[in-house]
mmCIF file of C-alpha atoms in Angstrom:
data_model
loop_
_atom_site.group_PDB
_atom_site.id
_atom_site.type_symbol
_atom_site.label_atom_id
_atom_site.label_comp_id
_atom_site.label_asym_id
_atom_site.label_seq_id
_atom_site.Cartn_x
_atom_site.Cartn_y
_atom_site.Cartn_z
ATOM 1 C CA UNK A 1 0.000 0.000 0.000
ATOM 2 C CA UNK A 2 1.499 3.528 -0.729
ATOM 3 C CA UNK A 3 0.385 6.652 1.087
ATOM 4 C CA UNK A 4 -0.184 9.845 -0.923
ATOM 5 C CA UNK A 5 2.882 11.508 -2.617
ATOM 6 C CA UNK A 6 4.471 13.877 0.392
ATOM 7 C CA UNK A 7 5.343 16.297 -2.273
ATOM 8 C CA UNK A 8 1.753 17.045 -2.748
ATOM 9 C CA UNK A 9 1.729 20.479 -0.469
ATOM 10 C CA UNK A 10 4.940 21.780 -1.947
ATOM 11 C CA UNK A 11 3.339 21.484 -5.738
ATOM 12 C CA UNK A 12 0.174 22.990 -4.386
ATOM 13 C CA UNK A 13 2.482 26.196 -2.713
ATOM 14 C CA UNK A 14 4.502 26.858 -5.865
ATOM 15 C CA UNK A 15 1.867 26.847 -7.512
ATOM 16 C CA UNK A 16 0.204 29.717 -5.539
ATOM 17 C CA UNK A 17 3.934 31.481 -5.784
ATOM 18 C CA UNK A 18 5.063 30.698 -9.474
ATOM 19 C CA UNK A 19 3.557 31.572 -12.531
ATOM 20 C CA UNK A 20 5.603 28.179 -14.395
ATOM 21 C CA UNK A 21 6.459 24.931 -12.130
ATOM 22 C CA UNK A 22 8.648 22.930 -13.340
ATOM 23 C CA UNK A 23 8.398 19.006 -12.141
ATOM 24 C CA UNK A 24 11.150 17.046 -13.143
ATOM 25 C CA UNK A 25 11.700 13.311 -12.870
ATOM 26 C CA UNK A 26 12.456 9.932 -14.821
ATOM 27 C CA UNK A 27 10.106 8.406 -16.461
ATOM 28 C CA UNK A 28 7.646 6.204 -15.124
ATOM 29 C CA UNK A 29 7.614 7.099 -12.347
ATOM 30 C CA UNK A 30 4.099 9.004 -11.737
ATOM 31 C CA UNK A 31 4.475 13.115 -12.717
ATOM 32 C CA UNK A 32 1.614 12.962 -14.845
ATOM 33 C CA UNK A 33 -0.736 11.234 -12.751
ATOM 34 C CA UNK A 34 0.128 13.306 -9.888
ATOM 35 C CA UNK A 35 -0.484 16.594 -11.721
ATOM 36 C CA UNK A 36 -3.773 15.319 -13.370
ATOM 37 C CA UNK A 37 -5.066 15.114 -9.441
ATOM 38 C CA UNK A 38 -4.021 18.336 -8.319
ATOM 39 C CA UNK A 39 -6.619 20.415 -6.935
ATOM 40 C CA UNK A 40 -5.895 23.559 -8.891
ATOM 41 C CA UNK A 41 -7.738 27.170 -8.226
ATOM 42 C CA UNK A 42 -9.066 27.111 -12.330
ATOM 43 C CA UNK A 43 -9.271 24.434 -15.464
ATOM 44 C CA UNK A 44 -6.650 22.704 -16.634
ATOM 45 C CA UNK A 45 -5.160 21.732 -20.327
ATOM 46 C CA UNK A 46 -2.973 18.984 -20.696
ATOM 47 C CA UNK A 47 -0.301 18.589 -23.908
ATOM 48 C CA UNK A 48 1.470 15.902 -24.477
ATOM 49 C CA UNK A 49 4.612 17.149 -26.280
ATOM 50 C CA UNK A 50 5.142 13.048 -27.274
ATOM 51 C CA UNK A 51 1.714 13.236 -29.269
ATOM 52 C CA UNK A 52 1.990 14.521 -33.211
ATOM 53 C CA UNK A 53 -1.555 16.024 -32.538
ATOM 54 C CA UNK A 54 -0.706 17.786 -29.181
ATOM 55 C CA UNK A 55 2.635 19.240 -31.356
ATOM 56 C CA UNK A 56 0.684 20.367 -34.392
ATOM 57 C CA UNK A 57 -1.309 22.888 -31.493
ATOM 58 C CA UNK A 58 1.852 24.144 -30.914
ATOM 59 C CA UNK A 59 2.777 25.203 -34.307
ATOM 60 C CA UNK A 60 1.649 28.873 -32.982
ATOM 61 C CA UNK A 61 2.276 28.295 -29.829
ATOM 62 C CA UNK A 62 2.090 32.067 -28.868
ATOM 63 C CA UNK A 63 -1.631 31.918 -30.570
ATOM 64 C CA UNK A 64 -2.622 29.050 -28.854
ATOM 65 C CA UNK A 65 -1.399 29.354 -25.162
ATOM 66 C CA UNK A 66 -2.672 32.651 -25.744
ATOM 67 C CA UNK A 67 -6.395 31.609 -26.050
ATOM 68 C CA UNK A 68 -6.216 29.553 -22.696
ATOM 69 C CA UNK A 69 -4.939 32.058 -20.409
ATOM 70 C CA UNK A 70 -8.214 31.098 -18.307
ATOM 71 C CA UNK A 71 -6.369 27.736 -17.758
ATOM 72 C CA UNK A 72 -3.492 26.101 -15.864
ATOM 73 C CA UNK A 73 -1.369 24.664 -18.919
ATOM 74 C CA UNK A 74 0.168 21.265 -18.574
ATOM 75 C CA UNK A 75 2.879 20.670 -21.123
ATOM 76 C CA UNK A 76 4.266 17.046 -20.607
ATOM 77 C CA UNK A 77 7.804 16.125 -21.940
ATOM 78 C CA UNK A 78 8.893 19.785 -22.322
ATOM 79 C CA UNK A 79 12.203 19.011 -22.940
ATOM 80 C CA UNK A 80 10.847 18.013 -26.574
ATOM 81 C CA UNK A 81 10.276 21.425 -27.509
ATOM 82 C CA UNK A 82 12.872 23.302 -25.503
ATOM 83 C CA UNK A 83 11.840 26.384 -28.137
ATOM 84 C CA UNK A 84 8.767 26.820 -26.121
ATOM 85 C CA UNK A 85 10.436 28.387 -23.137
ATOM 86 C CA UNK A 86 11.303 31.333 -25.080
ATOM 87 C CA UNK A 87 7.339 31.977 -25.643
ATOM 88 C CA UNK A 88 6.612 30.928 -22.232
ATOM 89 C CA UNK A 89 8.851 34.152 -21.176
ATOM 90 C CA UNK A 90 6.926 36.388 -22.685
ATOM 91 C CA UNK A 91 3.390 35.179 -21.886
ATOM 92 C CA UNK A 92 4.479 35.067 -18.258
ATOM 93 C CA UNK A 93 5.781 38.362 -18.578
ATOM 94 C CA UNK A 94 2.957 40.003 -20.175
ATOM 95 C CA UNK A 95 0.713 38.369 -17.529
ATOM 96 C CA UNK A 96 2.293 37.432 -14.482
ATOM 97 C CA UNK A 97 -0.288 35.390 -12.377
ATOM 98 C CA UNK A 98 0.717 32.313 -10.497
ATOM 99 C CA UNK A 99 -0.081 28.496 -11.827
ATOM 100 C CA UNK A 100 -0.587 29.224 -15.202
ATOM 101 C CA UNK A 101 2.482 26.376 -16.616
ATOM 102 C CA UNK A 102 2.939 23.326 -15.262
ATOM 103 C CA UNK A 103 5.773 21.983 -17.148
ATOM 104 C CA UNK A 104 6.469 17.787 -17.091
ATOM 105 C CA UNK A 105 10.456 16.939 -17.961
ATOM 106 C CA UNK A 106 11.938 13.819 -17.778
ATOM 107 C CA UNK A 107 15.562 12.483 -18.991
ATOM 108 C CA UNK A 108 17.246 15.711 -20.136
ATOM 109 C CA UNK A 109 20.934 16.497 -18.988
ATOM 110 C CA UNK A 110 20.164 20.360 -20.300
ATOM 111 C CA UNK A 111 16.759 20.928 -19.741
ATOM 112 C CA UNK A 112 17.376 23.094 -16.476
ATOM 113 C CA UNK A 113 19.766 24.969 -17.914
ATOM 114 C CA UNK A 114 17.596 25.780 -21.170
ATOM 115 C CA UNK A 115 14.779 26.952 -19.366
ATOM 116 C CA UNK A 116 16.796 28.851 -16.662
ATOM 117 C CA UNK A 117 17.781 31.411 -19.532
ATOM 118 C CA UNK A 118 14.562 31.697 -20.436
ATOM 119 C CA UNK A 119 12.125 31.559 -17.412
ATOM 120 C CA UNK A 120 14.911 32.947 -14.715
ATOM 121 C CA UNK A 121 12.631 34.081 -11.773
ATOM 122 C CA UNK A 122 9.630 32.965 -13.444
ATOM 123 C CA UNK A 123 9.767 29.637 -12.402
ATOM 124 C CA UNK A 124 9.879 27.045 -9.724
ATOM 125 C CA UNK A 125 11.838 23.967 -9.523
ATOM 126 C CA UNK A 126 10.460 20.495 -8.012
ATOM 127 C CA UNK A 127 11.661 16.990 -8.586
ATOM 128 C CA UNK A 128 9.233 13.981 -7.703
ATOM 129 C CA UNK A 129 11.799 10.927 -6.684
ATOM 130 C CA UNK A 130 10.457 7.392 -7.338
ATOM 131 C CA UNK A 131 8.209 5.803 -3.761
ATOM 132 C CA UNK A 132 10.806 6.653 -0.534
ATOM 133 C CA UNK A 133 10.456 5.473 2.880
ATOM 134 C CA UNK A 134 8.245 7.944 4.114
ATOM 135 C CA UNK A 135 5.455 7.071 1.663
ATOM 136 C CA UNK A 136 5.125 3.355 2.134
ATOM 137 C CA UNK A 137 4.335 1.265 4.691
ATOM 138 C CA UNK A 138 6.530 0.572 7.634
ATOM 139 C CA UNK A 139 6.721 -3.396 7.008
ATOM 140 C CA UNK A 140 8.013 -2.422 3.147
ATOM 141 C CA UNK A 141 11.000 -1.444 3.648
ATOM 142 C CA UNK A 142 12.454 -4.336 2.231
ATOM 143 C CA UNK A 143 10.336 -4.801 -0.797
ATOM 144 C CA UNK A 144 10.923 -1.056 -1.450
ATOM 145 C CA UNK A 145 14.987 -1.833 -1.548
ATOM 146 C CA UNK A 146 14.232 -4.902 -3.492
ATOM 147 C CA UNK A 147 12.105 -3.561 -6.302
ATOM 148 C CA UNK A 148 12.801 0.100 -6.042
ATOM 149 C CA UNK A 149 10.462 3.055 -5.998
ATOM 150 C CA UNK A 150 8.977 2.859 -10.005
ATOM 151 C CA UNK A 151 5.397 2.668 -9.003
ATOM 152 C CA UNK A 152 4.879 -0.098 -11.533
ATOM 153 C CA UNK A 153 7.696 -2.341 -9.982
ATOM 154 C CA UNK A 154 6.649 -1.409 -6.452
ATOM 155 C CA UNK A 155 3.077 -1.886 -6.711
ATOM 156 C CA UNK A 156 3.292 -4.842 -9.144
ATOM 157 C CA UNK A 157 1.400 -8.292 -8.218
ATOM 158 C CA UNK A 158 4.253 -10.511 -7.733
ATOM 159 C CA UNK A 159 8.127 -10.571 -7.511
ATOM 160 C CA UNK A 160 8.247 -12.091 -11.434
ATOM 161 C CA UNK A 161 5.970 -9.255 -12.759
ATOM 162 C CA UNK A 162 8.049 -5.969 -10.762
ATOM 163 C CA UNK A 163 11.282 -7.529 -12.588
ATOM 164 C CA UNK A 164 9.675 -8.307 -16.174
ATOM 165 C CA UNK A 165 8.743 -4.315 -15.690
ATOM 166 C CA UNK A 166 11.914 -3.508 -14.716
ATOM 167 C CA UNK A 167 13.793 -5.009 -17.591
ATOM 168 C CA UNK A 168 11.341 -3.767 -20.241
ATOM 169 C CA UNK A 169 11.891 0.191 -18.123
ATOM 170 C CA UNK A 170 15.679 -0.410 -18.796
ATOM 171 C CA UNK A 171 15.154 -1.678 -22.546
ATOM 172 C CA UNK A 172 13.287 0.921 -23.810
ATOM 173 C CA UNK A 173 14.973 3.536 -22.023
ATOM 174 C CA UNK A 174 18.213 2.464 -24.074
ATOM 175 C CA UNK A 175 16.050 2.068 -27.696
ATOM 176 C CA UNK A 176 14.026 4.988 -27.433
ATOM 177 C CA UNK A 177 14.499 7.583 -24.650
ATOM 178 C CA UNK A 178 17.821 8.535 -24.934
ATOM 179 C CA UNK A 179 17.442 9.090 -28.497
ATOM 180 C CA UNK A 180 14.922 11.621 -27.616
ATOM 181 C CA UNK A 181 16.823 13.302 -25.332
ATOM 182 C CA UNK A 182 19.760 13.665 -27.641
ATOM 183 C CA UNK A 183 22.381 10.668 -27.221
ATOM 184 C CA UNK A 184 22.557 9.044 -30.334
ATOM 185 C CA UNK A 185 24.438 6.586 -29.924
ATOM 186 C CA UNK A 186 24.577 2.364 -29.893
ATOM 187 C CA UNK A 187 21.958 1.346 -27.013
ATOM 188 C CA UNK A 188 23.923 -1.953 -26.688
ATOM 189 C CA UNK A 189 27.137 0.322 -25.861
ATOM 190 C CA UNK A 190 25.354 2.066 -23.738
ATOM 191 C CA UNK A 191 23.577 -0.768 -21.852
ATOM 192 C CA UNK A 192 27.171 -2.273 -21.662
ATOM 193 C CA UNK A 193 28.409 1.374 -19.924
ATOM 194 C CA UNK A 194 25.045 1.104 -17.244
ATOM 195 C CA UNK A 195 25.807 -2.557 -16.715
ATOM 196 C CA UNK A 196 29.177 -1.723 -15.446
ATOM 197 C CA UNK A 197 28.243 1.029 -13.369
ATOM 198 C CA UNK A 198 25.671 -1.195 -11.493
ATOM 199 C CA UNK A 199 28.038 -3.798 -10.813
ATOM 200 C CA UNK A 200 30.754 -1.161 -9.771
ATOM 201 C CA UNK A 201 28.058 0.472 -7.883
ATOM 202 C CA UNK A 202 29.115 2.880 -5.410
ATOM 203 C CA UNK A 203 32.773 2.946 -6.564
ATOM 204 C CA UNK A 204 34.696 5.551 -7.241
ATOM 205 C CA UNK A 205 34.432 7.075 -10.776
ATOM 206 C CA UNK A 206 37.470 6.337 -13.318
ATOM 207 C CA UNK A 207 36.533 7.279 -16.925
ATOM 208 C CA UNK A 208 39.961 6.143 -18.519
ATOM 209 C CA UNK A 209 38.705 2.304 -16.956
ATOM 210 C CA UNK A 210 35.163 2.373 -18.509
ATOM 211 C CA UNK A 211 36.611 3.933 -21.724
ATOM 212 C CA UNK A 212 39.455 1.220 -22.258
ATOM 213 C CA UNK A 213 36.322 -1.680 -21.343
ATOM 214 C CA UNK A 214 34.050 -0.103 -23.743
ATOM 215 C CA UNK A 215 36.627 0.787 -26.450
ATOM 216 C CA UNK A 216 35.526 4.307 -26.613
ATOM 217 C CA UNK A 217 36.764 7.737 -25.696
ATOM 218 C CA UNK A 218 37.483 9.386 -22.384
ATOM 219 C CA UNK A 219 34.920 12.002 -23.429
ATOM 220 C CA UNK A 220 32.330 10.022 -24.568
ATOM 221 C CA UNK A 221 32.187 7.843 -21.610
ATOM 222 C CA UNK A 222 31.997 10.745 -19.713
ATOM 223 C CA UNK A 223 29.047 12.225 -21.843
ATOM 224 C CA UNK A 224 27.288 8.363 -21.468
ATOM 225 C CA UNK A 225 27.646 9.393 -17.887
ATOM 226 C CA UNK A 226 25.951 12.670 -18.281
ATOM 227 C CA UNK A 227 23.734 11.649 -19.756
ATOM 228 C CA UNK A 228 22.526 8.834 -17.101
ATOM 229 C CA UNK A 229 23.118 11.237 -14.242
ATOM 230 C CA UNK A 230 20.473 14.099 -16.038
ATOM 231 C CA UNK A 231 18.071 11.648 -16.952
ATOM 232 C CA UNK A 232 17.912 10.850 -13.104
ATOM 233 C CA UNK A 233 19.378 7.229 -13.629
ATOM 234 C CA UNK A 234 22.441 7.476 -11.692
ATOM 235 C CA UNK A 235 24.126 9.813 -8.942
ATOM 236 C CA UNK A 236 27.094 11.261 -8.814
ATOM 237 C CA UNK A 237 27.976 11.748 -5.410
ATOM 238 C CA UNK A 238 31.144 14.553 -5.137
ATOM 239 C CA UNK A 239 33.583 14.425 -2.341
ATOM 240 C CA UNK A 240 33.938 16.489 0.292
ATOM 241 C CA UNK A 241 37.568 19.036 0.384
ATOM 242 C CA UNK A 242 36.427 22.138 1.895
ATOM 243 C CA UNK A 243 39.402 23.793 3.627
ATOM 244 C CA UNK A 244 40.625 20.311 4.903
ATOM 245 C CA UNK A 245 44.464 20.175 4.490
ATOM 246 C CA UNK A 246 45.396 16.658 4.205
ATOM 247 C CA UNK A 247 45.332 14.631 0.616
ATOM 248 C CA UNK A 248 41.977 13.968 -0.458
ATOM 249 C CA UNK A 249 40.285 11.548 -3.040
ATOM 250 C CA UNK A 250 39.242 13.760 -5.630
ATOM 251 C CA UNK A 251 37.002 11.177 -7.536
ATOM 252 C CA UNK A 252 33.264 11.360 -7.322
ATOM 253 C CA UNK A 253 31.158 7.825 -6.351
ATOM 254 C CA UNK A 254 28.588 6.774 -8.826
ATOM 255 C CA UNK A 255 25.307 5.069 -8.196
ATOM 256 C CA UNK A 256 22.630 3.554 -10.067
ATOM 257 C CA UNK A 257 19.915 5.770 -7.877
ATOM 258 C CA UNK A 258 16.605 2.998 -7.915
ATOM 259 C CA UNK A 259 17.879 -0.039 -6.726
ATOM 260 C CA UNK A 260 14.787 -2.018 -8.500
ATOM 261 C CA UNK A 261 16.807 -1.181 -11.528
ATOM 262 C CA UNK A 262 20.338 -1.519 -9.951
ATOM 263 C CA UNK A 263 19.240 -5.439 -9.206
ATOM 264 C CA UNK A 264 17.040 -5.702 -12.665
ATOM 265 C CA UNK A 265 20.716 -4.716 -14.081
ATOM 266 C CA UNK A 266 23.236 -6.917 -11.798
ATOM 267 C CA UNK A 267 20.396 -9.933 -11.830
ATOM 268 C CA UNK A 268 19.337 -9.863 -8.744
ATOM 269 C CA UNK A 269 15.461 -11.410 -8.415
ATOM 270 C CA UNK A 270 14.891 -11.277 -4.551
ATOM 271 C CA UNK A 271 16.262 -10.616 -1.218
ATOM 272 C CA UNK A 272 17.722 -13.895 -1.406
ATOM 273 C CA UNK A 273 19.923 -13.874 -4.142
ATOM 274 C CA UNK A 274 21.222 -10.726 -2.960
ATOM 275 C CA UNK A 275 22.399 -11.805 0.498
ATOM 276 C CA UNK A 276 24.624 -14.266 -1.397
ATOM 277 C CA UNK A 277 26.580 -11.503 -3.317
ATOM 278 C CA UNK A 278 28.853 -9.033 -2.229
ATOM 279 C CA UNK A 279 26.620 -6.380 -4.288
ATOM 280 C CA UNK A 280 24.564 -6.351 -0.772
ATOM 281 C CA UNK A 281 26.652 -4.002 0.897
ATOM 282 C CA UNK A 282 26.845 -1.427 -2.065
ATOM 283 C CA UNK A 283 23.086 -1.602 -3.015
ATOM 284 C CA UNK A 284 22.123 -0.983 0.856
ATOM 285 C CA UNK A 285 24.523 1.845 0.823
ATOM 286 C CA UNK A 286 22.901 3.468 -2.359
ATOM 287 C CA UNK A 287 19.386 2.695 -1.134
ATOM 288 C CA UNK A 288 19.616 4.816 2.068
ATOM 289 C CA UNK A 289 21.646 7.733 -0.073
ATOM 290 C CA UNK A 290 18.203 7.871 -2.313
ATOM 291 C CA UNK A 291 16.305 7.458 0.994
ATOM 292 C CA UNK A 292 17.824 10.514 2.396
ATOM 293 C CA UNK A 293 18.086 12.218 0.175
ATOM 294 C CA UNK A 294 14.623 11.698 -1.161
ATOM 295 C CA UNK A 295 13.171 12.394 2.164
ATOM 296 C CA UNK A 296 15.702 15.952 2.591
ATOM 297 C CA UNK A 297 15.355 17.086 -0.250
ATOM 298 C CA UNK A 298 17.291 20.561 -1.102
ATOM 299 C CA UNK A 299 17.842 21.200 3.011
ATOM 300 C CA UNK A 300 21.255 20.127 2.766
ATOM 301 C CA UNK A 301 23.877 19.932 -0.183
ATOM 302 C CA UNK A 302 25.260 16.094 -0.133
ATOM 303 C CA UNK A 303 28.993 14.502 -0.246
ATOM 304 C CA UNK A 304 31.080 11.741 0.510
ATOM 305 C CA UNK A 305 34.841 12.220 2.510
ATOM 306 C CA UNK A 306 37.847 9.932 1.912
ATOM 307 C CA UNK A 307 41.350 10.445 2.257
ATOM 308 C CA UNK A 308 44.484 8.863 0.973
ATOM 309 C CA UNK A 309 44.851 7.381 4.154
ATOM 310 C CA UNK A 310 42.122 5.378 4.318
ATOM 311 C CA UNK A 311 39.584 7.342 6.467
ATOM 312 C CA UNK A 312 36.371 7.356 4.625
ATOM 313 C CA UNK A 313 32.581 8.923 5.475
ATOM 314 C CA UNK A 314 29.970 7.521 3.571
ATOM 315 C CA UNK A 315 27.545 10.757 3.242
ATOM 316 C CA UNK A 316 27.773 14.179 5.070
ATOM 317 C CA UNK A 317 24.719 16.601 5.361
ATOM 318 C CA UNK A 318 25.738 19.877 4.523
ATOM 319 C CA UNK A 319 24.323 23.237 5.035
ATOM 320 C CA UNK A 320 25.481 26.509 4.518
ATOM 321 C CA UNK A 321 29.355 25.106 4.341
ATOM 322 C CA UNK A 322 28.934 23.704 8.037
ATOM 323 C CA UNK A 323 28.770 20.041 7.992
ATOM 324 C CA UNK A 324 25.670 18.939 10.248
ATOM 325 C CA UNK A 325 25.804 14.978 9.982
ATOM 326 C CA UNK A 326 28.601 12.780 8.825
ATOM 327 C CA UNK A 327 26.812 9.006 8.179
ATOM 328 C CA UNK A 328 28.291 5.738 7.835
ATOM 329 C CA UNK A 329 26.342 2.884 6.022
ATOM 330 C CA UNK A 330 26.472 -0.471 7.043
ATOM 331 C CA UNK A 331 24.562 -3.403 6.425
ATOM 332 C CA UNK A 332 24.760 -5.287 9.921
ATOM 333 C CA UNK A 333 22.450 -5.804 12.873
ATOM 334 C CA UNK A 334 26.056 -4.977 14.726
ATOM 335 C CA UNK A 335 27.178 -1.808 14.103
ATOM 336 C CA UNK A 336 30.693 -0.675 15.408
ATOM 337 C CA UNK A 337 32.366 2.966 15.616
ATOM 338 C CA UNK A 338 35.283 2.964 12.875
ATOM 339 C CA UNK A 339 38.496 4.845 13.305
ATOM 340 C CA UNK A 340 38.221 6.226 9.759
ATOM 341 C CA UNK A 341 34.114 7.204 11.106
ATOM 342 C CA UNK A 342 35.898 9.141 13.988
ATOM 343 C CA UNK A 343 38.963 10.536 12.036
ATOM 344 C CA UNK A 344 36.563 12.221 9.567
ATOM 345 C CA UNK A 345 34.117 13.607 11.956
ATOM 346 C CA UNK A 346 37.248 15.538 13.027
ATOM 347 C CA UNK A 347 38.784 16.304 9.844
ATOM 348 C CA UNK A 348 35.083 17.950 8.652
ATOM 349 C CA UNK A 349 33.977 19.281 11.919
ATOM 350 C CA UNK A 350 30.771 17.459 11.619
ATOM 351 C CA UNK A 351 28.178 18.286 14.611
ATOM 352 C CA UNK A 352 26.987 14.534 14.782
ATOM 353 C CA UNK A 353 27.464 11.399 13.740
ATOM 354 C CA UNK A 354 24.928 8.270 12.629
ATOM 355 C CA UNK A 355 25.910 4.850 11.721
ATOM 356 C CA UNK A 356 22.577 4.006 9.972
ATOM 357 C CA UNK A 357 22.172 -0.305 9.871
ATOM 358 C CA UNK A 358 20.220 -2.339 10.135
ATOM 359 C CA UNK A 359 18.992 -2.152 13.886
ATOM 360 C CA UNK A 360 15.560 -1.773 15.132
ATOM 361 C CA UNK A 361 16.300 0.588 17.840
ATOM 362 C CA UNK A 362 19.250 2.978 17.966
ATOM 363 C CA UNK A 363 21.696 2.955 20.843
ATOM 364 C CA UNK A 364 24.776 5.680 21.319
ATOM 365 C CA UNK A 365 28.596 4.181 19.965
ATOM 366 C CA UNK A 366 30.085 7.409 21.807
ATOM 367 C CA UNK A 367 29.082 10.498 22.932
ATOM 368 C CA UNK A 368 28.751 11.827 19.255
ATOM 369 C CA UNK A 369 27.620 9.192 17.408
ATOM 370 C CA UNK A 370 25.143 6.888 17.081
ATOM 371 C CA UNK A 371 23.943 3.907 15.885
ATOM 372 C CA UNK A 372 20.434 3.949 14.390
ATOM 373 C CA UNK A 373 17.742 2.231 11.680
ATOM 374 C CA UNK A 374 17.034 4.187 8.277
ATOM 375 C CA UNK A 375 13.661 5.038 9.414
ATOM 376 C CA UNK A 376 14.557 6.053 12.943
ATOM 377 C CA UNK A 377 17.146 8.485 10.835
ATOM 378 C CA UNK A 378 14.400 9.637 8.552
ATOM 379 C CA UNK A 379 12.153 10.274 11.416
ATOM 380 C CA UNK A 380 14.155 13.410 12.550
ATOM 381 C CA UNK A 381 13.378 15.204 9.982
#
């Protein structure tokens, strides 16, 4: 059972602020159903920039949005017609009331930056994440870290029918979506590249590697990753190096960000077969990044620390330059304080410290850390 979409009351607020919203997301996974049952203040009109009819309305678009300036306008899969934003400017601008665009983007590394020259304090930015923690029940946590947050995988009958959705999600993502979004390119390359990244999960990134596996460029592996990172497939998490004066990794850590599709990739069909690989560790360690994440939203700016030495912090919480929370991931029912835990809590100042497991009920490892559950983490928000 899933609970209603917690990002329901921040829509409904920029909507009352912004004259364009812009909610951004993968595919799949539920931004046009959740705008469709918006309450909004006036009628609605929906485009679907994937439809030949819905384009052909567009052909004037200036002509036509004018005419429905009674109406909220939903345009779905902007990023098809990033030409629109420029008319979009100057509709807002000639009548600047709030919730007249809603504007739908998935899987396009530039389609901030397009409509950030063009709707620059004219629009609001929200990005609806796959299910999380917080919107499930408490006795799926498991099932959501199998199957991931796609609300087809999630929500699917059985175990066989979340991964037979998950592996067509990943095929026609590489046959048709990136295509649209601009990477032309060979989708068997590609699903080679994602492939590797999934069973390198978490690792640290080394382009020269992939390209040398792949027998491609340096800069085309790089753009493959680009690409997967804007299309809200993977994250790239960056390190850590403010004003710390000791020699610091420098590469970033990549993860596939759903794990439904991270296991759909690596074939892993249930909680079983994953407890038999050493994947486990890595895929519990991206699942409660998303998980945080997901459930923090833009309230902190997010890293990883690691130094030449060996002392290593999974995820830091960030605000305003200070370093809030320094977290260690382990999957273990017996959590222990590391040295390389307590030598980075030093090195970035961090106010607190979490090892976040797999216990039911937290206890204290010293007098500034503690161990703790993902959803006893999550509930201090």
């Amino acid at each position: 059972m899933v609970k209603d979409r917690l990002i329901f009351p921040l829509i409904q607020e920029y909507l009352s602020i912004f004259p364009a919203v812009g909610l951004l997301g993968p595919r799949q996974v539920g931004k046009t159903t959740l705008v469709k049952n918006l309450k909004l203040d006036r009628e609605s009109l929906y485009i679907d920039l994937e439809k030949a009819s819905d384009r052909a309305k567009l052909v004037d678009p200036e002509l036509f949005l004018k005419s429905h300036t009674d109406k909220t306008v939903i345009l779905d899969e902007i990023q098809l017609m990033p030409e629109l934003f420029a008319e979009l400017r100057s509709l807002i601008d000639e009548l600047r009331q709030p919730g007249r665009f809603i504007l739908l983007g998935s899987a396009s590394p530039d389609l901030i930056r397009k409509s950030a020259d063009s709707l620059a304090g004219r629009i609001g930015y929200l990005e609806l994440t796959p299910f999380f923690l917080g919107e499930v029940e408490p006795d799926e946590t498991e099932k959501l870290w199998i199957r991931g947050g796609f609300p087809l995988s999630f929500l699917a009958r059985t175990e066989r029918e979340s991964q037979l959705w998950r592996q067509n999600f990943i095929k026609t993502y590489l046959e048709r979506d990136l295509a649209q979004i601009g990477l032309s390119t060979d989708p068997r390359l590609v699903e080679r590249f994602w492939m590797m990244l999934a069973n390198a999960q978490g690792g640290l990134w080394n382009a020269e590697s992939f390209a040398k596996a792949l027998g491609i460029t340096r800069p085309t592996v790089n753009r493959y990753l680009e690409y997967l990172e804007g299309s809200f497939m993977v994250r790239v998490l960056v390190p850590y190096h403010h004003n710390i004066k000791k020699r610091l990794v420098k590469s970033p850590k990549v993860f596939i960000r759903d794990t439904g599709l991270l296991h759909a990739l690596t074939g892993v069909d249930s909680m079983a077969a994953l407890q038999n690989l050493l994947l486990i560790g890595a895929s519990w360690e991206g699942f409660v990044i998303e998980q945080i994440a997901a459930t923090y939203g833009e309230a902190y700016e997010y890293f990883f620390y690691r130094t030449h030495q060996g002392a290593e912090c999974d995820l830091l919480l960030v605000k305003n330059g200070v370093v809030k929370t320094a977290i260690e991931i382990k999957n273990t029912l017996s959590p222990k304080l590391s040295k390389g835990m307590q030598i980075s809590m030093e090195d970035t100042g961090a106010e607190e410290g979490f090892v976040v497991c797999r216990v039911d009920q937290g206890f204290p490892l010293s007098e500034k850390v503690k161990a703790v559950g993902l959803r006893e983490f999550l509930g201090r928000k």
